[in-house]
Tab-separated table of C-alpha atoms in Angstrom:
chain	number	residue	atom	x	y	z
A	70	MET	CA	-32.498	17.094	-42.664
A	71	LEU	CA	-29.239	18.817	-41.194
A	72	ASP	CA	-27.639	21.653	-42.649
A	73	PHE	CA	-24.673	20.487	-43.704
A	74	SER	CA	-23.643	24.204	-45.166
A	75	ILE	CA	-23.559	25.328	-41.358
A	76	LEU	CA	-20.531	22.643	-40.685
A	77	THR	CA	-18.453	23.673	-43.916
A	78	THR	CA	-18.239	27.374	-43.776
A	79	ASN	CA	-17.907	27.526	-39.478
A	80	MET	CA	-15.445	24.506	-40.152
A	81	ASP	CA	-12.612	26.635	-38.389
A	82	SER	CA	-14.309	27.794	-35.644
A	83	PHE	CA	-15.469	24.194	-34.766
A	84	LEU	CA	-11.671	23.393	-35.078
A	85	GLU	CA	-10.870	26.394	-32.770
A	86	GLY	CA	-13.203	25.312	-30.401
A	87	LEU	CA	-12.824	21.464	-30.259
A	88	LYS	CA	-9.031	22.611	-30.145
A	89	ILE	CA	-9.436	24.514	-26.723
A	90	THR	CA	-11.797	21.632	-25.107
A	91	ILE	CA	-8.862	19.690	-25.580
A	92	ILE	CA	-6.041	21.528	-24.392
A	93	ALA	CA	-8.539	22.603	-21.385
A	94	SER	CA	-9.463	18.939	-20.958
A	95	LEU	CA	-5.633	17.877	-20.833
A	96	ILE	CA	-4.206	20.837	-18.769
A	97	ALA	CA	-7.708	19.965	-15.902
A	98	LEU	CA	-6.777	16.111	-16.666
A	99	LEU	CA	-3.263	16.517	-15.130
A	100	GLY	CA	-3.839	19.466	-12.831
A	101	SER	CA	-6.642	17.308	-10.982
A	102	PHE	CA	-4.790	14.008	-10.966
A	103	ILE	CA	-1.603	15.340	-8.749
A	104	LEU	CA	-4.175	17.289	-6.356
A	105	GLY	CA	-6.362	14.802	-5.858
A	106	THR	CA	-3.569	12.628	-5.527
A	107	LEU	CA	-2.186	14.651	-2.670
A	108	LEU	CA	-5.582	14.749	-1.142
A	109	ALA	CA	-5.837	11.496	-1.571
A	110	VAL	CA	-2.701	11.104	0.618
A	111	MET	CA	-4.105	13.824	2.389
A	112	ARG	CA	-7.202	12.306	4.012
A	113	ILE	CA	-5.519	8.767	4.889
A	114	SER	CA	-2.868	10.417	6.250
A	115	PRO	CA	-2.338	9.158	10.387
A	116	PHE	CA	-1.399	13.642	10.930
A	117	LYS	CA	-5.166	14.683	11.880
A	118	PRO	CA	-4.852	17.826	10.999
A	119	LEU	CA	-4.067	17.212	7.208
A	120	ASN	CA	-6.439	14.423	7.121
A	121	TRP	CA	-9.539	17.604	7.825
A	122	LEU	CA	-8.116	19.699	5.701
A	123	GLY	CA	-8.579	16.817	3.239
A	124	THR	CA	-12.105	15.731	4.061
A	125	ALA	CA	-13.091	19.319	4.085
A	126	TYR	CA	-11.669	19.883	0.586
A	127	VAL	CA	-13.487	16.291	-0.763
A	128	GLU	CA	-16.493	17.633	0.490
A	129	PHE	CA	-17.067	20.950	-0.047
A	130	ILE	CA	-16.078	20.849	-3.777
A	131	ARG	CA	-17.794	17.762	-4.457
A	132	ASN	CA	-21.588	19.392	-3.175
A	133	ILE	CA	-21.301	22.456	-4.782
A	134	PRO	CA	-22.655	22.490	-8.622
A	135	VAL	CA	-19.120	22.248	-10.969
A	136	LEU	CA	-20.971	25.404	-12.852
A	137	VAL	CA	-20.611	28.363	-9.522
A	138	ILE	CA	-17.077	26.632	-9.187
A	139	VAL	CA	-16.207	27.992	-12.403
A	140	PHE	CA	-18.207	31.339	-12.016
A	141	PHE	CA	-15.463	31.561	-8.996
A	142	ALA	CA	-12.895	30.922	-10.778
A	143	TYR	CA	-13.555	33.415	-13.183
A	144	LEU	CA	-14.909	36.058	-10.484
A	145	ALA	CA	-12.222	35.593	-7.647
A	146	GLY	CA	-8.698	36.015	-10.395
A	147	ASN	CA	-8.263	38.342	-13.326
A	148	PHE	CA	-8.261	35.603	-15.591
A	149	GLY	CA	-9.465	35.024	-18.944
A	150	GLY	CA	-12.437	32.779	-19.459
A	151	MET	CA	-10.031	29.973	-20.770
A	152	THR	CA	-7.521	29.944	-17.676
A	153	ALA	CA	-10.679	30.706	-15.513
A	154	GLY	CA	-13.036	27.658	-16.522
A	155	THR	CA	-9.632	25.262	-16.351
A	156	ILE	CA	-8.798	25.840	-12.579
A	157	GLY	CA	-12.663	25.596	-12.529
A	158	LEU	CA	-12.828	21.710	-13.683
A	159	THR	CA	-8.829	21.289	-11.831
A	160	ILE	CA	-10.401	22.051	-8.947
A	161	TYR	CA	-14.098	20.059	-9.212
A	162	THR	CA	-12.822	16.963	-10.994
A	163	ALA	CA	-9.731	16.945	-8.403
A	164	ALA	CA	-11.700	16.202	-5.417
A	165	PHE	CA	-13.330	13.241	-6.816
A	166	ILE	CA	-9.986	12.043	-8.388
A	167	ALA	CA	-9.099	12.025	-4.737
A	168	GLU	CA	-12.094	9.519	-3.726
A	169	ALA	CA	-11.111	7.226	-6.535
A	170	ILE	CA	-7.397	7.393	-5.443
A	171	ARG	CA	-8.154	7.353	-1.720
A	172	ALA	CA	-10.306	3.868	-2.715
A	173	GLY	CA	-7.443	2.237	-4.280
A	174	ILE	CA	-4.757	2.972	-1.477
A	175	MET	CA	-7.885	1.191	0.614
A	176	SER	CA	-8.243	-1.631	-1.541
A	177	VAL	CA	-3.971	-2.483	-1.056
A	178	PRO	CA	-3.477	-4.982	1.866
A	179	LYS	CA	-2.001	-3.072	4.984
A	180	GLY	CA	0.053	-5.392	5.335
A	181	GLN	CA	2.485	-3.981	2.083
A	182	MET	CA	3.266	-0.434	4.259
A	183	GLU	CA	3.747	-2.638	6.913
A	184	ALA	CA	6.740	-4.998	5.136
A	185	ALA	CA	8.425	-1.479	3.907
A	186	ARG	CA	8.280	0.143	6.876
A	187	SER	CA	9.317	-3.028	8.386
A	188	THR	CA	12.752	-1.986	6.698
A	189	GLY	CA	13.003	1.018	7.673
A	190	LEU	CA	11.521	2.858	4.814
A	191	THR	CA	9.681	6.008	6.271
A	192	TYR	CA	5.480	7.045	5.937
A	193	GLY	CA	6.419	8.560	2.802
A	194	GLN	CA	8.675	6.429	1.381
A	195	ALA	CA	6.651	3.783	1.391
A	196	MET	CA	3.136	5.672	0.391
A	197	ARG	CA	5.308	6.746	-2.935
A	198	ILE	CA	6.899	3.945	-3.911
A	199	VAL	CA	5.122	0.492	-2.454
A	200	ILE	CA	1.937	1.701	-1.664
A	201	LEU	CA	0.299	5.227	-3.931
A	202	PRO	CA	2.006	2.746	-7.932
A	203	GLN	CA	-0.378	-0.202	-6.590
A	204	ALA	CA	-3.485	2.016	-5.808
A	205	ILE	CA	-3.360	4.316	-9.515
A	206	LYS	CA	-3.213	0.769	-11.170
A	207	ILE	CA	-6.937	-0.041	-9.341
A	208	VAL	CA	-8.182	3.019	-10.526
A	209	ILE	CA	-7.003	3.441	-13.963
A	210	PRO	CA	-10.633	2.344	-14.805
A	211	PRO	CA	-12.343	5.517	-12.794
A	212	LEU	CA	-10.165	7.319	-13.551
A	213	GLY	CA	-10.547	7.150	-17.479
A	214	ASN	CA	-14.111	8.251	-16.440
A	215	GLN	CA	-13.373	10.847	-14.561
A	216	PHE	CA	-11.803	12.096	-17.634
A	217	ILE	CA	-14.469	11.699	-19.679
A	218	ASN	CA	-16.845	13.465	-17.272
A	219	LEU	CA	-14.153	16.772	-17.386
A	220	VAL	CA	-14.094	16.684	-21.227
A	221	LYS	CA	-18.234	17.169	-21.414
A	222	ASN	CA	-17.986	19.289	-17.898
A	223	SER	CA	-15.285	21.945	-20.049
A	224	SER	CA	-18.447	22.265	-21.795
A	225	LEU	CA	-19.225	24.528	-19.199
A	226	LEU	CA	-15.809	26.876	-20.102
A	227	ALA	CA	-18.434	28.426	-22.279
A	228	VAL	CA	-20.598	30.026	-20.060
A	229	VAL	CA	-16.828	32.059	-19.196
A	230	ALA	CA	-15.765	32.877	-22.783
A	231	GLY	CA	-13.584	30.306	-22.834
A	232	GLY	CA	-13.167	29.560	-26.416
A	233	ASP	CA	-13.898	26.221	-26.387
A	234	LEU	CA	-16.444	23.486	-28.153
A	235	MET	CA	-19.776	24.822	-26.580
A	236	TYR	CA	-19.032	28.372	-26.905
A	237	GLN	CA	-17.779	28.741	-30.271
A	238	GLY	CA	-21.295	26.329	-30.862
A	239	ASP	CA	-23.209	29.123	-29.441
A	240	LEU	CA	-21.579	32.121	-31.400
A	241	ILE	CA	-22.379	30.433	-33.989
A	242	SER	CA	-26.122	29.942	-33.093
A	243	ALA	CA	-26.854	33.409	-32.830
A	244	LYS	CA	-24.838	34.500	-36.075
A	245	THR	CA	-26.732	31.961	-37.860
A	246	TYR	CA	-29.443	31.667	-36.228
A	247	VAL	CA	-29.279	27.666	-36.966
A	248	THR	CA	-30.176	26.583	-33.667
A	249	PHE	CA	-30.229	23.353	-33.499
A	250	ASP	CA	-28.373	21.928	-36.319
A	251	THR	CA	-25.551	23.553	-34.853
A	252	TYR	CA	-25.169	22.168	-31.583
A	253	VAL	CA	-25.729	18.916	-33.462
A	254	PHE	CA	-22.735	19.345	-34.814
A	255	VAL	CA	-21.150	20.531	-31.710
A	256	ALA	CA	-22.293	16.773	-29.887
A	257	LEU	CA	-21.111	15.272	-32.472
A	258	PHE	CA	-17.521	16.915	-32.656
A	259	TYR	CA	-18.194	15.871	-28.542
A	260	LEU	CA	-18.678	12.392	-29.117
A	261	ILE	CA	-15.696	12.283	-31.267
A	262	LEU	CA	-13.896	12.824	-28.697
A	263	THR	CA	-15.626	10.666	-25.690
A	264	ILE	CA	-16.632	7.662	-27.591
A	265	PRO	CA	-12.419	7.054	-28.807
A	266	LEU	CA	-12.229	7.378	-25.261
A	267	SER	CA	-14.948	5.656	-23.477
A	268	LEU	CA	-13.572	2.554	-25.798
A	269	GLY	CA	-10.185	2.915	-24.445
A	270	VAL	CA	-11.242	2.471	-21.066
A	271	GLY	CA	-13.429	-0.782	-21.837
A	272	TYR	CA	-10.113	-1.933	-22.478
A	273	LEU	CA	-8.279	-0.849	-19.922
A	274	GLU	CA	-10.794	-2.316	-17.504
A	275	LYS	CA	-10.322	-5.422	-19.603
A	276	ARG	CA	-6.497	-5.634	-19.709
A	277	LEU	CA	-6.411	-5.625	-15.998
A	278	ALA	CA	-8.491	-7.678	-15.307
A	279	ARG	CA	-6.564	-10.122	-16.967
A	280	SER	CA	-3.302	-9.286	-15.368
A	281	ASN	CA	-4.544	-9.688	-12.054
B	97	MET	CA	18.905	-7.619	23.262
B	98	ILE	CA	15.156	-7.772	23.108
B	99	VAL	CA	13.944	-7.138	27.102
B	100	PHE	CA	9.949	-6.888	27.692
B	101	ASN	CA	9.352	-5.420	30.974
B	102	GLN	CA	6.198	-5.329	32.286
B	103	VAL	CA	4.596	-4.826	28.657
B	104	ASN	CA	0.749	-4.709	28.458
B	105	LYS	CA	-1.347	-3.588	25.435
B	106	PHE	CA	-4.918	-2.908	24.958
B	107	TYR	CA	-6.786	-2.633	21.670
B	108	GLY	CA	-9.507	-0.494	23.877
B	109	ASP	CA	-11.040	-2.293	26.630
B	110	PHE	CA	-9.734	-5.860	25.247
B	111	GLN	CA	-6.037	-6.302	26.830
B	112	VAL	CA	-3.856	-7.715	24.384
B	113	LEU	CA	-0.814	-8.435	26.711
B	114	LYS	CA	-0.836	-9.119	30.541
B	115	ASP	CA	2.456	-8.124	31.784
B	116	ILE	CA	4.827	-9.449	29.661
B	117	ASN	CA	8.183	-9.757	30.720
B	118	LEU	CA	10.640	-11.885	28.205
B	119	THR	CA	14.581	-11.216	27.353
B	120	ILE	CA	15.740	-12.686	24.409
B	121	ASN	CA	19.136	-13.071	24.254
B	122	GLN	CA	21.593	-11.736	21.282
B	123	GLY	CA	21.675	-15.136	18.479
B	124	GLU	CA	18.925	-16.912	20.933
B	125	VAL	CA	16.404	-18.214	18.578
B	126	VAL	CA	13.141	-18.109	20.598
B	127	VAL	CA	9.912	-19.701	18.795
B	128	VAL	CA	6.721	-19.171	20.793
B	129	ILE	CA	3.370	-20.828	20.721
B	130	GLY	CA	0.474	-20.702	21.664
B	131	PRO	CA	-3.568	-21.228	20.142
B	132	SER	CA	-5.518	-18.358	17.920
B	133	GLY	CA	-5.219	-15.058	19.301
B	134	SER	CA	-3.506	-15.472	22.401
B	135	GLY	CA	-1.329	-12.260	20.822
B	136	LYS	CA	1.961	-14.122	20.054
B	137	SER	CA	1.695	-12.198	16.433
B	138	THR	CA	0.929	-8.760	18.503
B	139	LEU	CA	4.076	-9.298	20.939
B	140	LEU	CA	6.190	-10.452	17.754
B	141	ARG	CA	4.965	-6.946	15.840
B	142	CYS	CA	5.116	-4.660	19.334
B	143	ILE	CA	9.444	-5.072	18.423
B	144	ASN	CA	9.281	-2.960	15.105
B	145	HIS	CA	6.614	-1.180	16.793
B	146	LEU	CA	4.100	-2.163	14.536
B	147	GLU	CA	2.460	-2.220	17.074
B	148	THR	CA	2.574	0.358	19.916
B	149	ILE	CA	2.114	-1.112	23.509
B	150	SER	CA	-0.113	0.781	26.082
B	151	ASP	CA	2.107	0.858	28.969
B	152	GLY	CA	5.589	-1.311	30.332
B	153	THR	CA	8.801	-0.934	29.255
B	154	LEU	CA	10.188	-2.802	25.708
B	155	THR	CA	13.917	-2.476	24.513
B	156	VAL	CA	15.673	-3.615	21.843
B	157	ASN	CA	19.695	-3.462	22.134
B	158	GLY	CA	18.348	-0.736	25.201
B	159	ILE	CA	16.673	1.652	23.108
B	160	SER	CA	13.035	2.104	24.130
B	161	VAL	CA	10.611	1.309	21.167
B	162	GLY	CA	7.682	3.120	22.082
B	163	ASP	CA	9.429	6.338	22.301
B	164	LYS	CA	9.055	9.105	21.049
B	165	LYS	CA	12.561	10.643	20.660
B	166	THR	CA	13.134	7.088	19.229
B	167	ASP	CA	14.064	6.865	15.459
B	168	ILE	CA	11.940	3.740	14.536
B	169	ASN	CA	13.147	3.943	11.056
B	170	LYS	CA	16.664	3.673	12.290
B	171	LEU	CA	15.861	1.295	15.025
B	172	ARG	CA	13.398	-1.144	11.831
B	173	ARG	CA	16.697	-1.223	10.174
B	174	ASN	CA	18.200	-3.462	12.333
B	175	ILE	CA	15.145	-5.503	12.729
B	176	GLY	CA	14.115	-8.482	9.718
B	177	MET	CA	10.356	-8.848	9.325
B	178	VAL	CA	8.899	-12.315	7.639
B	179	PHE	CA	4.694	-11.463	7.015
B	180	GLN	CA	2.503	-15.131	7.149
B	181	HIS	CA	1.277	-13.641	3.447
B	182	PHE	CA	4.684	-12.695	2.214
B	183	TYR	CA	3.689	-8.959	1.474
B	184	LEU	CA	6.436	-8.479	-1.413
B	185	TYR	CA	6.066	-5.573	-3.463
B	186	PRO	CA	4.007	-7.492	-6.642
B	187	HIS	CA	4.649	-4.285	-9.391
B	188	LYS	CA	8.225	-4.732	-8.881
B	189	THR	CA	10.711	-7.393	-9.926
B	190	VAL	CA	12.523	-10.089	-7.164
B	191	LEU	CA	15.802	-8.687	-7.269
B	192	GLU	CA	13.985	-4.576	-6.952
B	193	ASN	CA	12.145	-6.564	-3.610
B	194	ILE	CA	15.579	-6.704	-2.544
B	195	THR	CA	17.153	-3.537	-3.269
B	196	LEU	CA	14.550	-1.076	-2.783
B	197	ALA	CA	15.279	-0.708	1.533
B	198	PRO	CA	18.835	-0.980	0.434
B	199	MET	CA	19.388	1.839	-1.666
B	200	LYS	CA	16.781	3.933	-0.472
B	201	VAL	CA	17.096	2.937	3.901
B	202	LEU	CA	21.066	2.467	3.893
B	203	GLY	CA	21.367	4.934	0.632
B	204	GLN	CA	24.065	1.773	-0.735
B	205	SER	CA	24.418	1.598	-4.819
B	206	GLU	CA	21.851	0.031	-7.228
B	207	LYS	CA	25.309	-2.158	-8.466
B	208	GLU	CA	26.512	-2.511	-4.526
B	209	ALA	CA	22.358	-3.198	-3.789
B	210	LYS	CA	21.955	-5.505	-6.492
B	211	ASP	CA	25.234	-7.785	-5.596
B	212	THR	CA	23.967	-7.944	-2.124
B	213	ALA	CA	20.734	-9.177	-2.995
B	214	ARG	CA	22.025	-11.525	-5.411
B	215	GLN	CA	24.293	-13.260	-2.441
B	216	TYR	CA	21.050	-13.290	-0.722
B	217	LEU	CA	18.688	-15.123	-3.406
B	218	GLU	CA	21.421	-17.730	-4.499
B	219	LYS	CA	21.504	-18.539	0.252
B	220	VAL	CA	17.579	-18.638	-0.443
B	221	GLY	CA	18.224	-20.915	-3.231
B	222	ILE	CA	16.108	-18.719	-6.138
B	223	LEU	CA	18.631	-16.853	-7.606
B	224	ASP	CA	17.287	-17.933	-11.230
B	225	LYS	CA	14.054	-16.272	-10.566
B	226	ALA	CA	15.866	-13.009	-9.308
B	227	GLU	CA	14.553	-11.041	-12.332
B	228	SER	CA	10.983	-12.598	-12.022
B	229	TYR	CA	7.431	-10.947	-10.708
B	230	PRO	CA	6.072	-12.422	-7.072
B	231	SER	CA	3.202	-13.685	-9.200
B	232	GLN	CA	5.101	-15.997	-10.840
B	233	LEU	CA	6.553	-17.711	-7.746
B	234	SER	CA	5.055	-20.106	-5.065
B	235	GLY	CA	4.341	-19.772	-2.077
B	236	GLY	CA	7.345	-20.868	-0.838
B	237	GLN	CA	9.671	-18.841	-3.663
B	238	GLN	CA	7.974	-15.757	-2.571
B	239	GLN	CA	8.437	-16.520	0.989
B	240	ARG	CA	12.178	-17.115	0.738
B	241	VAL	CA	12.329	-13.639	-1.738
B	242	ALA	CA	10.373	-12.171	0.828
B	243	ILE	CA	13.546	-13.421	3.352
B	244	ALA	CA	16.553	-12.786	1.276
B	245	ARG	CA	14.565	-9.137	1.525
B	246	GLY	CA	14.822	-9.036	4.875
B	247	LEU	CA	18.308	-10.254	4.967
B	248	ALA	CA	19.522	-7.436	2.565
B	249	MET	CA	19.341	-5.153	5.016
B	250	LYS	CA	21.762	-7.282	7.482
B	251	PRO	CA	19.606	-6.518	10.948
B	252	GLU	CA	20.723	-7.952	13.617
B	253	ILE	CA	17.382	-9.842	14.755
B	254	MET	CA	14.895	-11.584	12.721
B	255	LEU	CA	11.210	-11.544	13.453
B	256	PHE	CA	8.703	-13.966	11.949
B	257	ASP	CA	5.528	-14.333	12.128
B	258	GLU	CA	3.857	-17.545	11.594
B	259	PRO	CA	6.579	-18.012	8.064
B	260	THR	CA	4.983	-20.900	6.492
B	261	SER	CA	1.185	-20.840	7.635
B	262	ALA	CA	-0.715	-19.703	3.887
B	263	LEU	CA	2.253	-22.357	2.734
B	264	ASP	CA	0.591	-25.632	0.471
B	265	PRO	CA	2.554	-28.730	2.804
B	266	GLU	CA	4.982	-29.401	-0.011
B	267	MET	CA	6.384	-25.782	-0.095
B	268	ILE	CA	6.607	-25.619	3.804
B	269	GLY	CA	10.067	-27.358	4.270
B	270	GLU	CA	12.467	-25.593	1.900
B	271	VAL	CA	10.899	-21.990	4.178
B	272	LEU	CA	11.964	-24.275	6.940
B	273	ASP	CA	15.315	-25.464	6.215
B	274	VAL	CA	16.243	-21.710	5.341
B	275	MET	CA	15.268	-20.416	8.420
B	276	LYS	CA	17.237	-23.179	10.149
B	277	THR	CA	20.423	-22.442	8.244
B	278	LEU	CA	20.038	-18.832	9.688
B	279	ALA	CA	19.491	-20.195	13.363
B	280	ARG	CA	22.293	-22.409	12.851
B	281	GLU	CA	24.684	-19.144	11.187
B	282	GLY	CA	23.681	-17.202	14.627
B	283	MET	CA	21.028	-14.968	13.626
B	284	THR	CA	18.457	-13.599	16.946
B	285	MET	CA	14.986	-15.158	15.414
B	286	VAL	CA	11.949	-14.839	17.591
B	287	VAL	CA	10.153	-17.028	15.553
B	288	VAL	CA	5.340	-17.125	16.042
B	289	THR	CA	5.003	-20.801	14.459
B	290	HIS	CA	2.531	-24.117	15.020
B	291	GLU	CA	5.805	-26.128	13.195
B	292	MET	CA	6.395	-27.791	16.206
B	293	GLY	CA	9.597	-29.891	14.399
B	294	PHE	CA	11.289	-26.670	13.935
B	295	ALA	CA	10.640	-25.856	17.326
B	296	ARG	CA	11.861	-28.371	18.995
B	297	GLU	CA	14.986	-29.021	16.638
B	298	VAL	CA	15.738	-24.597	16.052
B	299	ALA	CA	15.037	-23.542	19.171
B	300	ASP	CA	17.263	-22.641	22.312
B	301	ARG	CA	13.842	-21.890	24.163
B	302	ILE	CA	9.504	-22.032	23.577
B	303	VAL	CA	7.739	-18.950	24.663
B	304	PHE	CA	3.902	-20.288	25.431
B	305	MET	CA	1.483	-18.039	25.268
B	306	ASP	CA	-2.314	-18.441	26.265
B	307	ALA	CA	-5.077	-15.293	26.475
B	308	GLY	CA	-2.463	-12.752	26.415
B	309	ARG	CA	0.068	-13.920	29.419
B	310	ILE	CA	2.863	-16.168	29.170
B	311	LEU	CA	2.486	-19.016	30.764
B	312	GLU	CA	5.171	-20.796	30.567
B	313	GLU	CA	9.332	-20.758	29.345
B	314	ALA	CA	11.351	-23.468	28.870
B	315	VAL	CA	13.823	-25.644	26.685
B	316	PRO	CA	12.488	-26.931	23.993
B	317	ALA	CA	13.131	-30.962	25.221
B	318	GLU	CA	12.237	-29.764	28.651
B	319	PHE	CA	8.495	-28.367	27.772
B	320	TYR	CA	7.659	-30.959	25.058
B	321	GLU	CA	8.487	-33.714	27.505
B	322	ASN	CA	7.421	-31.878	30.483
B	323	PRO	CA	5.174	-28.893	30.532
B	324	ARG	CA	4.220	-27.674	33.510
B	325	GLU	CA	1.332	-25.725	32.523
B	326	GLU	CA	-1.819	-27.574	32.466
B	327	ARG	CA	-2.951	-25.320	29.653
B	328	ALA	CA	0.716	-26.224	27.948
B	329	ARG	CA	-0.263	-29.653	27.899
B	330	LEU	CA	-3.924	-29.463	26.220
B	331	PHE	CA	-2.113	-27.758	24.354
B	332	LEU	CA	0.326	-30.165	22.757
B	333	SER	CA	-2.086	-33.133	23.271
B	334	ARG	CA	-4.291	-31.287	20.367
B	335	ILE	CA	-1.741	-29.872	18.532
B	336	LEU	CA	0.476	-33.288	18.125
B	337	ASN	CA	-2.417	-35.677	18.596
B	338	HIS	CA	-3.825	-35.566	15.118
């Protein structure tokens, strides 16, 4: 039977960890969405150097373990654990979001760009006003899945003392020696976050499928 | 107004356009016909630089289209284009589709752009759809919006790339009617189409292409009654006798 006193006596720590996990995830989501969109546009840009830069970023970052990236972010700057962890997550997730958005851009018919350009819009205007809004609508479901991954990956903040849910779990289990039960509660807190997200993504998928 | 001089175009080793010489004057309606793959659409798309010519010169109003120094966005303001598959922006309303370029490119105010847009929507006969989204419109209505979108920039030239080929037969007439009105008002038009009735009635000149070459240029009456080229004769007999 689970030892619920672990939960009740350490509720403040759990909630503090939950709060930091949520904040870090939201900041990393926003950051990686902006960076990822920029990278996606670079990767399909007709300007070759931008193209290479975007491709190099995605290929390098995607193929390094996120744990290593979080370590680098921690060691490279004079940041606290939470900041470094959030930066690491942003850098890593941006590579995946870039690929999702690039796929979205590619799935918008080529004629949309041609129609926009033929009215005299610049490439940048056509991309921003005509192509990206269509592309992002298409990639909302895969972006939702990236967000769920991001929430789970945020547990890596623990290795740089980021103060998140996983980190609080480590502290509690070290203090109480009740290891198994502590991590069961940690897992339950993650589920409280991820299951609604997962249901939300499923709902969006269905709605978008219908509107098309 | 539009002058092709010894224009060639290659896709890799494949030559799509061969020694094209063609002059289109202001106010003229030129209809380009020919079998699939003959280079008609490519020819059209070179005019507003959606395709790049490989050699030769192509000028619009005296400005070289392929030249690096040419501001292509400025040139394109003056050349409207209508596509086979309309390519209206699906996330924008009919009115927004039409006002986008006048506002962003010409710097018109929203009110000014909307007034102009309504005026052209009325001209193409679908003012009542101004607030609809493209997906709520029939193919013929979408194509008429696309024409209005092109006209809203007040261009001197309109290019039509098989504007009725993706339409249900019942809707072809409404689009052709709009195009006929434009032609009558003196718009310079280059039209790639298989609509022989339209070509015969409206065109000042027919350009017949095959395998990347212009084989024949003639006024419609002459072309339809007595095509000089054997290939043109064969083409006409195939599409007219069915």
